[in-house]
């Protein structure tokens, strides 16, 4: 199997699109202009999405439509809200849309992140819905759709939408410009049909999503959930064998495309000379290098299972007091969505939990948990991953979880143990991790004990196998596979496309 690289992806874009305009759409923008000390600076958004799509847009010379959120974003756009990016080598257009503050709050923080986010994650966190938030969600989607239609200008174009913020846009686009080919990737899980029944406007949301020609999820399980939801919810014909939905004369293909990371870039960062400086920073944070170091790296979000993870450290010290004074667990928690009450309460809960555990077990200068509550740049995270004896990913539910793959890619020494929640998409690929039930605290504690005592030969065997998986299934394969699927379906008559049995089973097998 030929490896996917940035260059191969860019060549594929040039060959397959052949002059067709590409329009990417996301809530978050890839480049942000900010005013710093009276000067305008442009920064790259820290997201896997930017890593995946930026080379595609550079190769196609297309347009990326996104919400302008930077303090100087309005200062640099032209009369059409365009700015050329990247600033050092302009190769495509960033089209910014502007959302009124009320709409942004109710669409993004309200419907998207207080409603759809908890609904789609089986983390036993009740979603909140309001008619006002739904109205703002529809208004925001209409603003994005209008910008896309302006960019397409009535011509054929390939539109690639991202995530749960924009579920209504596909149908809005197809009603106004049927020449568009529309694909969307849903970056979070899709729940079972019984769970989705709780969504008050389910018919309208599902109809919006079926405006897509291609709809992608991380794993086949989420595809199956979506197809069953459609079958039991609205009038449509579902072809489960081939992953198609037909409704009102249009057809949507539903496929699994496991997202990943830029493996080569991560390994380059791990080998860089400045890693030593970052390591010194962590030594200062720790006070003294512990004999055993465990790490967790997450946004502070209730889906990540951080309280259960810390409770597992507490239980480990109860069951194995020999680790007292020897083991430190360093949790990086990046503040997230603090405008939402549930996230603010989670921050307070975690602060109390860390204080209680450290007060119970700490002695002298040693404390079992170090909680770093701020954004950390990627090179420093790579250095931390190289220092760790184990990394614990205990998400209660995750579409994929890229932290697990980043830890593996950083381990150029071939060492270290990954402890991984069974409820992540990554667990289907990284089968050499120690797989745990994140709801079972005792099981997690015992698995940490197992990781600490794993023989070096086994650690290296497991890590090297995982590194091969992540190297092969990188982010460029993800983007390239989606692009190839769209182009394959467009050849001849796209709506008559059916994968052969061999193609279908290859797609299913690749997703599992």
Tab-separated table of C-alpha atoms in Angstrom:
chain	number	residue	atom	x	y	z
A	1	UNK	CA	0.000	0.000	0.000
A	2	UNK	CA	1.496	3.324	-1.114
A	3	UNK	CA	2.096	5.824	1.676
A	4	UNK	CA	0.173	9.077	1.676
A	5	UNK	CA	2.251	12.230	2.065
A	6	UNK	CA	1.464	15.931	1.818
A	7	UNK	CA	2.969	15.949	-1.683
A	8	UNK	CA	0.914	12.959	-2.816
A	9	UNK	CA	-2.259	14.560	-1.462
A	10	UNK	CA	-1.519	17.800	-3.295
A	11	UNK	CA	-0.831	15.907	-6.539
A	12	UNK	CA	-4.098	14.010	-6.127
A	13	UNK	CA	-5.980	17.277	-5.641
A	14	UNK	CA	-4.513	18.736	-8.839
A	15	UNK	CA	-5.193	15.575	-10.868
A	16	UNK	CA	-8.691	14.805	-9.599
A	17	UNK	CA	-10.242	18.262	-9.342
A	18	UNK	CA	-9.017	19.396	-12.768
A	19	UNK	CA	-10.097	22.997	-12.335
A	20	UNK	CA	-13.261	22.361	-10.299
A	21	UNK	CA	-13.499	24.936	-7.530
A	22	UNK	CA	-13.036	23.566	-3.994
A	23	UNK	CA	-14.807	25.314	-1.113
A	24	UNK	CA	-14.034	24.126	2.420
A	25	UNK	CA	-16.367	25.258	5.205
A	26	UNK	CA	-15.876	25.165	8.978
A	27	UNK	CA	-16.853	27.154	12.022
A	28	UNK	CA	-13.211	27.630	13.056
A	29	UNK	CA	-10.876	29.455	10.684
A	30	UNK	CA	-7.411	28.108	9.738
A	31	UNK	CA	-5.653	31.474	10.173
A	32	UNK	CA	-6.472	34.101	12.773
A	33	UNK	CA	-5.441	37.758	12.639
A	34	UNK	CA	-4.974	39.396	16.028
A	35	UNK	CA	-3.941	42.829	17.193
A	36	UNK	CA	-0.888	42.554	19.479
A	37	UNK	CA	0.761	45.715	20.847
A	38	UNK	CA	-0.619	47.783	17.996
A	39	UNK	CA	0.571	45.388	15.297
A	40	UNK	CA	-1.447	42.801	13.361
A	41	UNK	CA	-0.169	39.256	13.627
A	42	UNK	CA	-1.402	36.157	11.841
A	43	UNK	CA	-1.413	32.847	13.684
A	44	UNK	CA	-2.231	29.312	12.548
A	45	UNK	CA	-5.160	27.684	14.340
A	46	UNK	CA	-4.013	24.773	16.506
A	47	UNK	CA	-6.216	22.040	15.083
A	48	UNK	CA	-5.934	18.758	13.235
A	49	UNK	CA	-8.460	20.110	10.755
A	50	UNK	CA	-6.055	22.841	9.624
A	51	UNK	CA	-3.276	20.258	9.261
A	52	UNK	CA	-5.499	18.102	7.057
A	53	UNK	CA	-7.168	20.686	4.841
A	54	UNK	CA	-4.556	23.428	4.487
A	55	UNK	CA	-2.448	21.437	1.950
A	56	UNK	CA	-5.615	20.560	-0.001
A	57	UNK	CA	-6.584	24.227	-0.290
A	58	UNK	CA	-3.029	25.230	-1.174
A	59	UNK	CA	-2.961	22.710	-4.026
A	60	UNK	CA	-6.396	23.626	-5.370
A	61	UNK	CA	-6.200	27.388	-4.888
A	62	UNK	CA	-9.708	27.130	-3.482
A	63	UNK	CA	-11.675	28.996	-0.847
A	64	UNK	CA	-12.051	28.281	2.882
A	65	UNK	CA	-15.218	29.764	4.407
A	66	UNK	CA	-15.075	30.200	8.193
A	67	UNK	CA	-16.217	32.408	11.040
A	68	UNK	CA	-13.918	35.397	11.606
A	69	UNK	CA	-13.119	35.424	15.325
A	70	UNK	CA	-9.754	37.200	15.561
A	71	UNK	CA	-9.497	40.704	16.989
A	72	UNK	CA	-8.002	42.002	13.705
A	73	UNK	CA	-9.820	39.723	11.258
A	74	UNK	CA	-11.986	42.541	9.890
A	75	UNK	CA	-8.961	44.802	9.416
A	76	UNK	CA	-7.284	42.616	6.795
A	77	UNK	CA	-10.163	41.483	4.547
A	78	UNK	CA	-11.195	43.163	1.304
A	79	UNK	CA	-14.681	44.347	0.321
A	80	UNK	CA	-15.741	40.717	-0.275
A	81	UNK	CA	-14.442	39.608	3.155
A	82	UNK	CA	-11.536	37.828	1.474
A	83	UNK	CA	-7.925	37.548	2.610
A	84	UNK	CA	-5.190	35.525	0.919
A	85	UNK	CA	-3.472	32.894	3.093
A	86	UNK	CA	-1.030	31.697	4.260
A	87	UNK	CA	0.531	35.145	4.722
A	88	UNK	CA	4.082	34.003	3.901
A	89	UNK	CA	3.060	32.232	0.669
A	90	UNK	CA	-0.492	33.155	-0.406
A	91	UNK	CA	-2.075	30.267	-2.284
A	92	UNK	CA	-5.791	30.246	-1.445
A	93	UNK	CA	-8.583	32.513	-0.220
A	94	UNK	CA	-10.002	32.666	3.292
A	95	UNK	CA	-13.587	33.968	3.154
A	96	UNK	CA	-14.715	35.159	6.552
A	97	UNK	CA	-18.314	35.272	7.689
A	98	UNK	CA	-19.454	37.449	10.573
A	99	UNK	CA	-21.935	36.198	13.135
A	100	UNK	CA	-23.789	38.616	15.424
A	101	UNK	CA	-22.727	38.037	19.052
A	102	UNK	CA	-26.183	36.781	20.032
A	103	UNK	CA	-26.229	34.307	17.137
A	104	UNK	CA	-22.688	33.121	17.891
A	105	UNK	CA	-23.519	32.495	21.549
A	106	UNK	CA	-26.802	30.690	20.895
A	107	UNK	CA	-25.660	28.717	17.824
A	108	UNK	CA	-22.162	27.736	18.968
A	109	UNK	CA	-22.323	27.615	22.757
A	110	UNK	CA	-26.046	26.883	22.830
A	111	UNK	CA	-27.399	24.438	20.254
A	112	UNK	CA	-24.059	23.028	19.036
A	113	UNK	CA	-22.221	22.599	22.340
A	114	UNK	CA	-24.957	22.398	24.962
A	115	UNK	CA	-27.256	20.378	22.705
A	116	UNK	CA	-25.624	18.335	19.936
A	117	UNK	CA	-22.280	17.770	21.690
A	118	UNK	CA	-23.658	15.982	24.792
A	119	UNK	CA	-26.383	14.285	22.729
A	120	UNK	CA	-23.807	12.649	20.449
A	121	UNK	CA	-21.387	11.667	23.239
A	122	UNK	CA	-22.508	8.827	25.488
A	123	UNK	CA	-21.071	10.517	28.578
A	124	UNK	CA	-24.355	10.579	30.547
A	125	UNK	CA	-24.486	14.340	30.423
A	126	UNK	CA	-27.931	15.742	29.755
A	127	UNK	CA	-28.185	17.944	26.641
A	128	UNK	CA	-30.013	21.248	26.780
A	129	UNK	CA	-32.242	22.494	23.991
A	130	UNK	CA	-34.080	25.759	23.481
A	131	UNK	CA	-36.127	27.134	20.602
A	132	UNK	CA	-34.028	30.318	20.688
A	133	UNK	CA	-30.760	28.395	20.275
A	134	UNK	CA	-32.255	26.350	17.443
A	135	UNK	CA	-33.357	29.540	15.681
A	136	UNK	CA	-29.831	30.947	15.997
A	137	UNK	CA	-28.347	27.659	14.748
A	138	UNK	CA	-30.530	27.928	11.633
A	139	UNK	CA	-29.584	31.592	11.210
A	140	UNK	CA	-25.864	30.848	11.483
A	141	UNK	CA	-26.149	27.958	9.005
A	142	UNK	CA	-27.959	30.272	6.573
A	143	UNK	CA	-25.127	32.834	6.869
A	144	UNK	CA	-22.528	30.152	6.062
A	145	UNK	CA	-24.640	28.810	3.182
A	146	UNK	CA	-25.037	32.266	1.665
A	147	UNK	CA	-21.270	32.798	1.704
A	148	UNK	CA	-20.686	29.448	-0.028
A	149	UNK	CA	-23.289	30.212	-2.696
A	150	UNK	CA	-21.629	33.567	-3.368
A	151	UNK	CA	-18.248	31.877	-3.760
A	152	UNK	CA	-19.655	29.251	-6.153
A	153	UNK	CA	-21.474	31.984	-8.119
A	154	UNK	CA	-23.958	29.528	-9.649
A	155	UNK	CA	-21.244	27.265	-11.077
A	156	UNK	CA	-20.368	23.662	-10.221
A	157	UNK	CA	-18.060	23.333	-7.212
A	158	UNK	CA	-16.998	20.802	-4.618
A	159	UNK	CA	-18.037	21.887	-1.108
A	160	UNK	CA	-16.444	20.128	1.873
A	161	UNK	CA	-18.239	20.922	5.149
A	162	UNK	CA	-16.861	20.177	8.602
A	163	UNK	CA	-18.644	18.950	11.705
A	164	UNK	CA	-21.832	19.259	13.689
A	165	UNK	CA	-22.011	23.053	13.608
A	166	UNK	CA	-23.210	23.069	9.994
A	167	UNK	CA	-25.738	20.239	9.677
A	168	UNK	CA	-28.361	22.329	7.855
A	169	UNK	CA	-26.019	23.847	5.258
A	170	UNK	CA	-25.997	20.901	2.782
A	171	UNK	CA	-29.730	21.054	2.055
A	172	UNK	CA	-29.652	24.871	1.913
A	173	UNK	CA	-26.932	24.667	-0.731
A	174	UNK	CA	-28.574	21.994	-2.883
A	175	UNK	CA	-31.898	23.859	-2.995
A	176	UNK	CA	-30.208	26.966	-4.398
A	177	UNK	CA	-27.471	25.407	-6.555
A	178	UNK	CA	-28.024	21.740	-7.558
A	179	UNK	CA	-24.732	21.797	-9.496
A	180	UNK	CA	-22.769	21.659	-6.239
A	181	UNK	CA	-21.250	18.420	-5.025
A	182	UNK	CA	-21.464	18.526	-1.231
A	183	UNK	CA	-19.547	16.382	1.262
A	184	UNK	CA	-19.469	16.658	5.039
A	185	UNK	CA	-17.338	15.061	7.734
A	186	UNK	CA	-18.929	14.632	11.172
A	187	UNK	CA	-16.030	14.778	13.641
A	188	UNK	CA	-17.919	13.509	16.705
A	189	UNK	CA	-19.772	10.217	17.302
A	190	UNK	CA	-23.280	9.586	16.030
A	191	UNK	CA	-25.551	8.223	18.788
A	192	UNK	CA	-27.943	5.299	18.566
A	193	UNK	CA	-31.439	6.037	17.289
A	194	UNK	CA	-33.059	5.959	20.735
A	195	UNK	CA	-30.693	8.627	22.020
A	196	UNK	CA	-31.178	10.805	18.948
A	197	UNK	CA	-34.959	10.750	19.452
A	198	UNK	CA	-34.405	13.308	22.236
A	199	UNK	CA	-33.426	15.969	19.678
A	200	UNK	CA	-36.543	18.165	19.272
A	201	UNK	CA	-35.901	19.129	15.623
A	202	UNK	CA	-34.591	15.786	14.410
A	203	UNK	CA	-36.488	15.676	11.091
A	204	UNK	CA	-35.121	19.034	9.994
A	205	UNK	CA	-31.566	18.238	11.097
A	206	UNK	CA	-31.544	14.861	9.332
A	207	UNK	CA	-33.017	16.326	6.152
A	208	UNK	CA	-30.267	18.956	6.217
A	209	UNK	CA	-27.578	16.292	6.473
A	210	UNK	CA	-29.119	14.304	3.621
A	211	UNK	CA	-28.418	17.257	1.359
A	212	UNK	CA	-24.889	15.847	1.234
A	213	UNK	CA	-23.693	13.647	-1.603
A	214	UNK	CA	-21.166	12.099	0.779
A	215	UNK	CA	-21.351	12.011	4.577
A	216	UNK	CA	-18.325	10.770	6.530
A	217	UNK	CA	-17.882	9.503	10.094
A	218	UNK	CA	-14.811	8.199	11.917
A	219	UNK	CA	-15.832	4.548	12.235
A	220	UNK	CA	-18.307	2.132	10.685
A	221	UNK	CA	-20.230	1.873	13.957
A	222	UNK	CA	-21.224	5.534	13.715
A	223	UNK	CA	-22.250	5.025	10.071
A	224	UNK	CA	-24.495	2.145	11.146
A	225	UNK	CA	-26.037	4.270	13.906
A	226	UNK	CA	-26.762	7.043	11.435
A	227	UNK	CA	-28.341	4.724	8.876
A	228	UNK	CA	-30.551	3.156	11.542
A	229	UNK	CA	-31.539	6.619	12.779
A	230	UNK	CA	-32.608	7.575	9.248
A	231	UNK	CA	-34.487	4.311	8.752
A	232	UNK	CA	-36.533	4.763	11.933
A	233	UNK	CA	-36.983	8.542	11.860
A	234	UNK	CA	-37.908	9.978	8.467
A	235	UNK	CA	-39.196	8.951	5.052
A	236	UNK	CA	-36.172	7.650	3.176
A	237	UNK	CA	-34.918	4.469	1.553
A	238	UNK	CA	-31.821	3.067	3.259
A	239	UNK	CA	-29.427	0.651	1.564
A	240	UNK	CA	-27.545	-0.743	4.555
A	241	UNK	CA	-25.520	-3.177	2.448
A	242	UNK	CA	-23.885	-0.426	0.420
A	243	UNK	CA	-24.263	2.565	2.757
A	244	UNK	CA	-26.659	4.764	0.771
A	245	UNK	CA	-29.729	6.824	1.674
A	246	UNK	CA	-32.250	7.911	-0.988
A	247	UNK	CA	-34.703	10.724	-0.241
A	248	UNK	CA	-36.794	12.902	-2.546
A	249	UNK	CA	-34.817	11.921	-5.619
A	250	UNK	CA	-31.369	12.567	-4.132
A	251	UNK	CA	-28.835	10.127	-2.751
A	252	UNK	CA	-26.306	10.293	0.085
A	253	UNK	CA	-23.383	7.900	0.519
A	254	UNK	CA	-22.432	7.250	4.162
A	255	UNK	CA	-18.820	6.161	4.688
A	256	UNK	CA	-16.209	5.743	7.428
A	257	UNK	CA	-12.956	7.711	7.145
A	258	UNK	CA	-10.827	7.463	10.324
A	259	UNK	CA	-9.067	10.799	10.824
A	260	UNK	CA	-5.449	10.911	11.943
A	261	UNK	CA	-2.410	13.172	12.368
A	262	UNK	CA	0.685	14.260	10.441
A	263	UNK	CA	2.948	11.445	11.639
A	264	UNK	CA	6.095	12.704	9.925
A	265	UNK	CA	5.755	16.221	11.323
A	266	UNK	CA	5.244	14.825	14.838
A	267	UNK	CA	8.359	12.676	14.594
A	268	UNK	CA	10.362	15.644	13.280
A	269	UNK	CA	9.299	17.688	16.301
A	270	UNK	CA	10.292	14.829	18.616
A	271	UNK	CA	13.778	14.752	17.087
A	272	UNK	CA	14.270	18.535	17.144
A	273	UNK	CA	17.035	20.057	19.237
A	274	UNK	CA	14.694	22.409	21.109
A	275	UNK	CA	12.945	19.424	22.714
A	276	UNK	CA	15.609	19.610	25.425
A	277	UNK	CA	14.519	23.144	26.336
A	278	UNK	CA	10.902	21.997	26.611
A	279	UNK	CA	11.973	19.079	28.781
A	280	UNK	CA	13.650	21.508	31.182
A	281	UNK	CA	10.358	23.399	31.373
A	282	UNK	CA	8.555	20.232	32.462
A	283	UNK	CA	11.255	19.428	35.022
A	284	UNK	CA	10.588	22.823	36.549
A	285	UNK	CA	6.823	22.142	36.551
A	286	UNK	CA	7.370	18.784	38.251
A	287	UNK	CA	9.883	20.101	40.763
A	288	UNK	CA	11.970	16.958	40.379
A	289	UNK	CA	11.890	14.207	37.779
A	290	UNK	CA	9.860	11.334	39.295
A	291	UNK	CA	10.833	7.701	39.012
A	292	UNK	CA	7.536	7.003	37.217
A	293	UNK	CA	5.705	9.617	35.144
A	294	UNK	CA	2.200	9.227	33.797
A	295	UNK	CA	0.490	11.880	31.679
A	296	UNK	CA	-2.908	12.949	30.403
A	297	UNK	CA	-3.454	15.662	27.777
A	298	UNK	CA	-6.967	16.946	27.139
A	299	UNK	CA	-9.295	19.843	26.724
A	300	UNK	CA	-11.184	20.228	29.987
A	301	UNK	CA	-14.390	18.585	28.836
A	302	UNK	CA	-16.754	16.215	30.614
A	303	UNK	CA	-16.446	13.692	27.758
A	304	UNK	CA	-12.733	13.176	28.472
A	305	UNK	CA	-13.223	11.307	31.757
A	306	UNK	CA	-10.638	13.330	33.685
A	307	UNK	CA	-12.303	12.978	37.138
A	308	UNK	CA	-12.451	9.180	36.721
A	309	UNK	CA	-8.811	9.166	35.626
A	310	UNK	CA	-7.689	11.064	38.724
A	311	UNK	CA	-9.807	8.787	40.868
A	312	UNK	CA	-7.919	5.845	39.311
A	313	UNK	CA	-4.622	7.363	40.503
A	314	UNK	CA	-6.128	7.675	43.974
A	315	UNK	CA	-7.231	4.009	43.858
A	316	UNK	CA	-3.813	2.908	42.550
A	317	UNK	CA	-2.128	4.439	45.601
A	318	UNK	CA	-4.644	2.686	47.865
A	319	UNK	CA	-3.997	-0.706	46.282
A	320	UNK	CA	-0.259	-0.217	45.692
A	321	UNK	CA	1.151	2.109	48.351
A	322	UNK	CA	4.650	1.255	47.115
A	323	UNK	CA	4.151	3.941	44.434
A	324	UNK	CA	3.905	6.719	47.000
A	325	UNK	CA	6.801	9.120	46.465
A	326	UNK	CA	7.717	7.404	43.180
A	327	UNK	CA	4.811	8.116	40.828
A	328	UNK	CA	3.585	11.474	39.534
A	329	UNK	CA	0.660	11.882	37.163
A	330	UNK	CA	0.828	15.140	35.190
A	331	UNK	CA	-2.469	16.226	33.680
A	332	UNK	CA	-2.484	18.971	31.052
A	333	UNK	CA	-5.967	20.487	30.990
A	334	UNK	CA	-6.616	23.093	28.326
A	335	UNK	CA	-9.522	25.388	29.324
A	336	UNK	CA	-12.438	25.029	26.931
A	337	UNK	CA	-15.901	26.570	26.495
A	338	UNK	CA	-15.712	28.270	29.871
A	339	UNK	CA	-18.715	30.411	28.923
A	340	UNK	CA	-20.844	27.279	29.383
A	341	UNK	CA	-21.868	26.662	33.004
A	342	UNK	CA	-21.173	22.897	32.907
A	343	UNK	CA	-17.566	23.497	31.862
A	344	UNK	CA	-17.053	26.115	34.546
A	345	UNK	CA	-18.386	23.671	37.146
A	346	UNK	CA	-16.101	20.907	35.837
A	347	UNK	CA	-13.068	23.167	36.299
A	348	UNK	CA	-14.054	23.773	39.927
A	349	UNK	CA	-14.653	20.055	40.510
A	350	UNK	CA	-11.240	19.132	39.124
A	351	UNK	CA	-9.466	21.745	41.255
A	352	UNK	CA	-11.141	20.341	44.391
A	353	UNK	CA	-10.344	16.760	43.390
A	354	UNK	CA	-6.648	17.459	42.759
A	355	UNK	CA	-6.335	19.293	46.075
A	356	UNK	CA	-8.046	16.451	47.956
A	357	UNK	CA	-5.909	13.681	46.420
A	358	UNK	CA	-2.665	15.623	46.908
A	359	UNK	CA	-3.597	16.442	50.484
A	360	UNK	CA	-4.350	12.775	51.164
A	361	UNK	CA	-1.157	11.316	49.693
A	362	UNK	CA	1.379	14.133	49.416
A	363	UNK	CA	4.435	14.178	51.638
A	364	UNK	CA	7.293	16.657	51.689
A	365	UNK	CA	7.693	18.118	48.205
A	366	UNK	CA	6.130	15.097	46.511
A	367	UNK	CA	2.548	15.260	45.275
A	368	UNK	CA	0.984	12.526	43.158
A	369	UNK	CA	-0.888	14.831	40.766
A	370	UNK	CA	0.389	17.902	38.948
A	371	UNK	CA	-2.392	19.713	37.103
A	372	UNK	CA	-1.271	22.165	34.409
A	373	UNK	CA	-4.319	24.234	33.469
A	374	UNK	CA	-3.338	26.240	30.375
A	375	UNK	CA	-2.700	25.934	26.658
A	376	UNK	CA	0.660	24.299	25.894
A	377	UNK	CA	2.321	24.616	22.500
A	378	UNK	CA	2.863	21.423	20.526
A	379	UNK	CA	6.654	21.170	20.824
A	380	UNK	CA	6.374	21.214	24.599
A	381	UNK	CA	3.688	18.519	24.485
A	382	UNK	CA	5.951	16.344	22.321
A	383	UNK	CA	8.719	16.707	24.920
A	384	UNK	CA	6.296	15.699	27.684
A	385	UNK	CA	5.140	12.665	25.701
A	386	UNK	CA	8.768	11.569	25.291
A	387	UNK	CA	9.353	11.860	29.049
A	388	UNK	CA	6.327	9.793	30.093
A	389	UNK	CA	6.278	6.150	31.080
A	390	UNK	CA	2.605	5.937	30.168
A	391	UNK	CA	-0.140	8.074	28.682
A	392	UNK	CA	-3.714	7.599	29.902
A	393	UNK	CA	-6.588	8.439	27.534
A	394	UNK	CA	-9.816	7.719	29.405
A	395	UNK	CA	-12.456	9.427	27.247
A	396	UNK	CA	-15.986	8.371	28.106
A	397	UNK	CA	-16.807	8.676	24.392
A	398	UNK	CA	-14.739	10.043	21.515
A	399	UNK	CA	-15.176	9.994	17.769
A	400	UNK	CA	-11.455	9.303	17.342
A	401	UNK	CA	-9.112	10.963	19.918
A	402	UNK	CA	-5.937	12.275	18.324
A	403	UNK	CA	-4.014	12.583	21.614
A	404	UNK	CA	-3.542	8.806	21.541
A	405	UNK	CA	-2.072	8.965	18.034
A	406	UNK	CA	0.087	11.980	18.895
A	407	UNK	CA	1.599	10.146	21.866
A	408	UNK	CA	2.466	7.187	19.646
A	409	UNK	CA	3.970	9.407	16.929
A	410	UNK	CA	6.089	11.292	19.474
A	411	UNK	CA	7.711	8.100	20.773
A	412	UNK	CA	10.657	7.981	18.394
A	413	UNK	CA	12.420	5.974	21.116
A	414	UNK	CA	9.916	3.146	20.579
A	415	UNK	CA	9.090	3.061	24.280
A	416	UNK	CA	6.179	4.020	26.528
A	417	UNK	CA	2.732	2.530	27.140
A	418	UNK	CA	-0.595	3.857	25.865
A	419	UNK	CA	-3.635	3.154	28.050
A	420	UNK	CA	-6.685	3.801	25.888
A	421	UNK	CA	-10.431	3.958	26.463
A	422	UNK	CA	-12.457	1.329	24.643
A	423	UNK	CA	-14.949	4.070	23.781
A	424	UNK	CA	-12.655	5.965	21.408
A	425	UNK	CA	-12.460	5.498	17.675
A	426	UNK	CA	-8.688	5.177	18.091
A	427	UNK	CA	-9.138	1.931	20.072
A	428	UNK	CA	-10.227	0.219	16.841
A	429	UNK	CA	-6.874	1.012	15.219
A	430	UNK	CA	-4.427	1.029	18.160
A	431	UNK	CA	-5.134	-2.481	19.358
A	432	UNK	CA	-1.683	-2.783	20.958
A	433	UNK	CA	-2.635	-0.177	23.547
A	434	UNK	CA	-3.892	-1.392	26.923
A	435	UNK	CA	-7.636	-1.025	26.389
A	436	UNK	CA	-9.709	-0.010	29.417
A	437	UNK	CA	-13.273	0.747	30.441
A	438	UNK	CA	-13.067	4.416	31.555
A	439	UNK	CA	-16.113	3.996	33.788
A	440	UNK	CA	-14.369	1.232	35.788
A	441	UNK	CA	-11.985	2.995	38.176
A	442	UNK	CA	-10.584	-0.212	39.673
A	443	UNK	CA	-9.858	-1.597	36.213
A	444	UNK	CA	-8.031	1.596	35.237
A	445	UNK	CA	-5.959	1.518	38.435
A	446	UNK	CA	-4.923	-2.086	37.811
A	447	UNK	CA	-4.120	-1.329	34.172
A	448	UNK	CA	-1.825	1.512	35.252
A	449	UNK	CA	-0.072	-0.993	37.537
A	450	UNK	CA	0.251	-3.343	34.546
A	451	UNK	CA	1.671	-0.559	32.365
A	452	UNK	CA	4.285	0.398	34.964
A	453	UNK	CA	5.455	-3.205	35.244
A	454	UNK	CA	5.328	-4.161	31.577
A	455	UNK	CA	8.648	-5.655	30.391
A	456	UNK	CA	10.681	-3.403	28.112
A	457	UNK	CA	10.570	-5.889	25.223
A	458	UNK	CA	6.768	-5.974	25.272
A	459	UNK	CA	6.538	-2.179	25.563
A	460	UNK	CA	8.673	-1.753	22.472
A	461	UNK	CA	6.874	-4.439	20.498
A	462	UNK	CA	3.495	-2.843	21.167
A	463	UNK	CA	4.704	0.706	20.521
A	464	UNK	CA	6.420	-0.143	17.243
A	465	UNK	CA	3.299	-1.848	15.930
A	466	UNK	CA	1.187	1.179	16.862
A	467	UNK	CA	3.688	3.528	15.239
A	468	UNK	CA	3.383	1.577	11.988
A	469	UNK	CA	-0.401	1.915	12.094
A	470	UNK	CA	-0.323	5.685	12.681
A	471	UNK	CA	2.417	6.222	10.084
A	472	UNK	CA	0.391	4.413	7.405
A	473	UNK	CA	-3.052	5.777	8.314
A	474	UNK	CA	-2.025	9.423	8.544
A	475	UNK	CA	-4.065	12.588	8.069
A	476	UNK	CA	-3.170	12.779	4.387
A	477	UNK	CA	-4.664	9.330	3.794
A	478	UNK	CA	-7.851	10.577	5.512
A	479	UNK	CA	-8.146	13.645	3.275
A	480	UNK	CA	-7.075	11.766	0.156
A	481	UNK	CA	-9.539	8.922	0.745
A	482	UNK	CA	-12.439	11.364	1.062
A	483	UNK	CA	-11.367	13.231	-2.055
A	484	UNK	CA	-10.996	9.999	-4.045
A	485	UNK	CA	-14.401	8.764	-2.878
A	486	UNK	CA	-16.060	11.984	-4.056
A	487	UNK	CA	-14.297	11.931	-7.407
A	488	UNK	CA	-14.996	8.217	-7.918
A	489	UNK	CA	-18.681	8.836	-7.320
A	490	UNK	CA	-18.685	11.854	-9.633
A	491	UNK	CA	-17.209	9.911	-12.554
A	492	UNK	CA	-19.960	9.127	-15.035
A	493	UNK	CA	-23.225	9.589	-13.179
A	494	UNK	CA	-22.491	10.066	-9.478
A	495	UNK	CA	-26.020	9.224	-8.362
A	496	UNK	CA	-25.870	5.811	-10.022
A	497	UNK	CA	-22.616	4.893	-8.298
A	498	UNK	CA	-22.602	1.708	-6.241
A	499	UNK	CA	-19.418	0.271	-4.757
A	500	UNK	CA	-18.684	-3.308	-5.705
A	501	UNK	CA	-18.873	-5.869	-2.915
A	502	UNK	CA	-15.059	-5.867	-2.777
A	503	UNK	CA	-14.918	-2.069	-2.474
A	504	UNK	CA	-17.642	-2.060	0.165
A	505	UNK	CA	-15.978	-4.627	2.384
A	506	UNK	CA	-12.624	-2.883	1.940
A	507	UNK	CA	-14.222	0.338	3.190
A	508	UNK	CA	-15.756	-1.426	6.189
A	509	UNK	CA	-12.547	-3.273	7.014
A	510	UNK	CA	-10.457	-0.089	6.789
A	511	UNK	CA	-12.793	1.633	9.216
A	512	UNK	CA	-12.710	-1.078	11.855
